[in-house]
Amino acid sequence: MTAATPSPLFPRVSPPAEYAAVPRDADAVLEGLDPEQREVATALHGPVCVLAGAGTGKTRAITHRIAYGVRAGVFQPASVLAVTFTNRAAGEMRGRLRQLGADGVQARTFHSAALRQLQYFWPKAVGGEVPRLVERKAQLVAEAAARCRVRLDRNELRDVTGEIEWSKVTQTVPEDYPAAAAKSGREAPRDAAEIARIYAGYEQLKRERGVIDFEDVLLLTVGVLEERHDIADQVRRQYQHFVVDEYQDVSPLQQRLLELWLGDRESLCVVGDASQTIYSFTGATPDHLLNFRTRHPGATVVKLVRDYRSTPQVVHLANGVLAQARGRAAEHRLELVSQREPGPDPVYAAYADEPAEAEGVARRIRELITPVEQGGGGVPPSEVAILYRINAQSEVYEQALADAQVPYQLRGAERFFERPEVREAGLLLRGAARAGSADPALADADVPAQVRAVLSTRGWTPEPPAGSGAVRDRWESLAALVRLAEQFCAGRLAAGRQVTLADLVTELDERAAAQHAPTVEGVTLASLHAAKGLEWDAVFLVGLTEGMVPITYAKTDPQVEEERRLLYVGVTRARRHLSLSWALSRSPGGRPNRRPSRFLNGLRPGSAASVVRAPGGGGGIERGGASGPVRKRRGPVRCRVCGRTLTDAGEMKLMRCEDCPSELDEALYERLREWRAEQAGQLGQPAYCVFTDKTLLAIAEAVPGTEGELAGIPGVGRRKLDKFGADVLALCSGRELTRTEGADQDGGSGPEEPARNSTEK
């Protein structure tokens, strides 16, 4: 261990810009807030509902509200409970409150707050100690399935476990699962009655072994508060003011717990955005947010729409993604207004196959993270993210980044504080804190310098090692601890507080308990769901094809709309740089039959906007005309991808150049071919007399949803529309044909009508 002398190990660090002195008084807490945020911060009485769009500073608004209430003497710190949904968000909230001079406020997740109360009151309510939390829920589910003589593969096990979790947060008992699943439109991974038996067996196994799961923590807390009014009163005396973040993600069980905490009081502030509801599969629902004013008629409602995160270009795209949304959440969407300087336009990129897409993204990231003086973008790797729909997509990007020598981290993989090097570093720092000034090597060094000196014995150096792999991963972990030490100490010193190595060790212990990990210097790979609540300077949204976004099993309108909101969440993670890409085939040399996501229609260059229907009910109004066949316009036929004027008859029928990317729905194309063969057989005519191959391709690419859209495809005239339109539209919608529409009784239809520019009547 080296002595504390001027060296690269001991540079002095200035306080980061985000750390400032604790506000001098209550009024100073309000400084720097915009008018709407200030309205939130000063609304201290009665129910308050904050509708906050992405990037609008909702955490800033509610933490300043709590701090203002504390500093003004309206709230006692210990009487405030702020709840959110992730340990990271709770840790960030605690840090902000501490910096604002509101120490002592409890900021926790629903589960953390409930578990703390359950542990405290269990001896009084039940006796003994709280049952042990089960570590591997899926293992118990597998055992329960085996008892029911059901064999589940890995995917089925995960899905059945998810169904049990959904049942519990919606307060559905095993015998009611089949009816509840059917009513909610859930697609069960196995027979519903079978899942109900597994669910019942799982609950029996837990009772036999004296364990509880994560959902039981909420259920048991609710049970204790409902049955023991003395305990409920004690909790209500302790907590008198409540703040709920991400309120659009509250489940029925969490809402019930919140109501029990509140009692008959209304000192409640909720904040959320219905357009960011992406966890309905876990039981989350935006209904509690959307119905807040109905339950609390006198509520103060504040809308935050000033987007401080993203450039106008990113915000414009985000608003565009939601512009064609439908449903109740869409009716309450917020139109964001960027407060930032303009930036680069979003980049749209189509690639031949998935490896080519990954290589192209890695190459672009390599350019972005190259220092400015070397001709690059100068974006830190930790400020770049690749977001995809499912975790299975990450592998090809991991390989591409490694080949490009770009450091990366997988979000949702091994937890930071469980990494061997981090645990070892924690032990070393704890030992150094105990030694204190007895170690002459650390006697004159400030805390960050002490940390650097300690970690230098385990592989930390001022400069990262060359290349990637385990050595680089280890260094990144230690470097994250060094940066955390620098920021923690700078913040304490800026607030006029002394700090010791023991203080830092305590902070690390608290972060480890809350899994509030520091930033690792590497490109983040994450699913769109895991990216919720995070942001980066540059975001790459990849794999944006039909069948992935929206995912293939999103069948109902509400499911598709949630997929749209998921893309919206992905777009709004970007501050400045945004790239959206897709691959036309899976593997090199594969058939290029994939289509870009329908959610990009009207947004990406060369695409037409999707039809916007009025919300609520069938027979909706389409923009630009009534239902029924659309009159074809005179004029040249242009490629719907690149816009070039088409002259070739085959290209005119497809409405695109032969070499432009195809948007073919291959499964639909095959269904159309099978249907055409059946029709041709009934008519006793060649298949092309029904529809030519080109017309079938055009239909499978356009996927029309109305007679008007179908009539707009060259080769589909009035006679074809009358004879085959109902069948074709049924196939395009994914419905099974219930009867043979077939040919006319007089036998046949003649050759297909040629494409023409004149108006059909």
CSV table of C-alpha atoms in Angstrom, one decimal, residues 145 255 290:
chain,number,residue,atom,x,y,z
A,145,ALA,CA,-46.2,-29.3,-10.5
A,255,GLN,CA,-53.6,-0.3,-3.5
A,290,LEU,CA,-57.0,7.5,-13.8
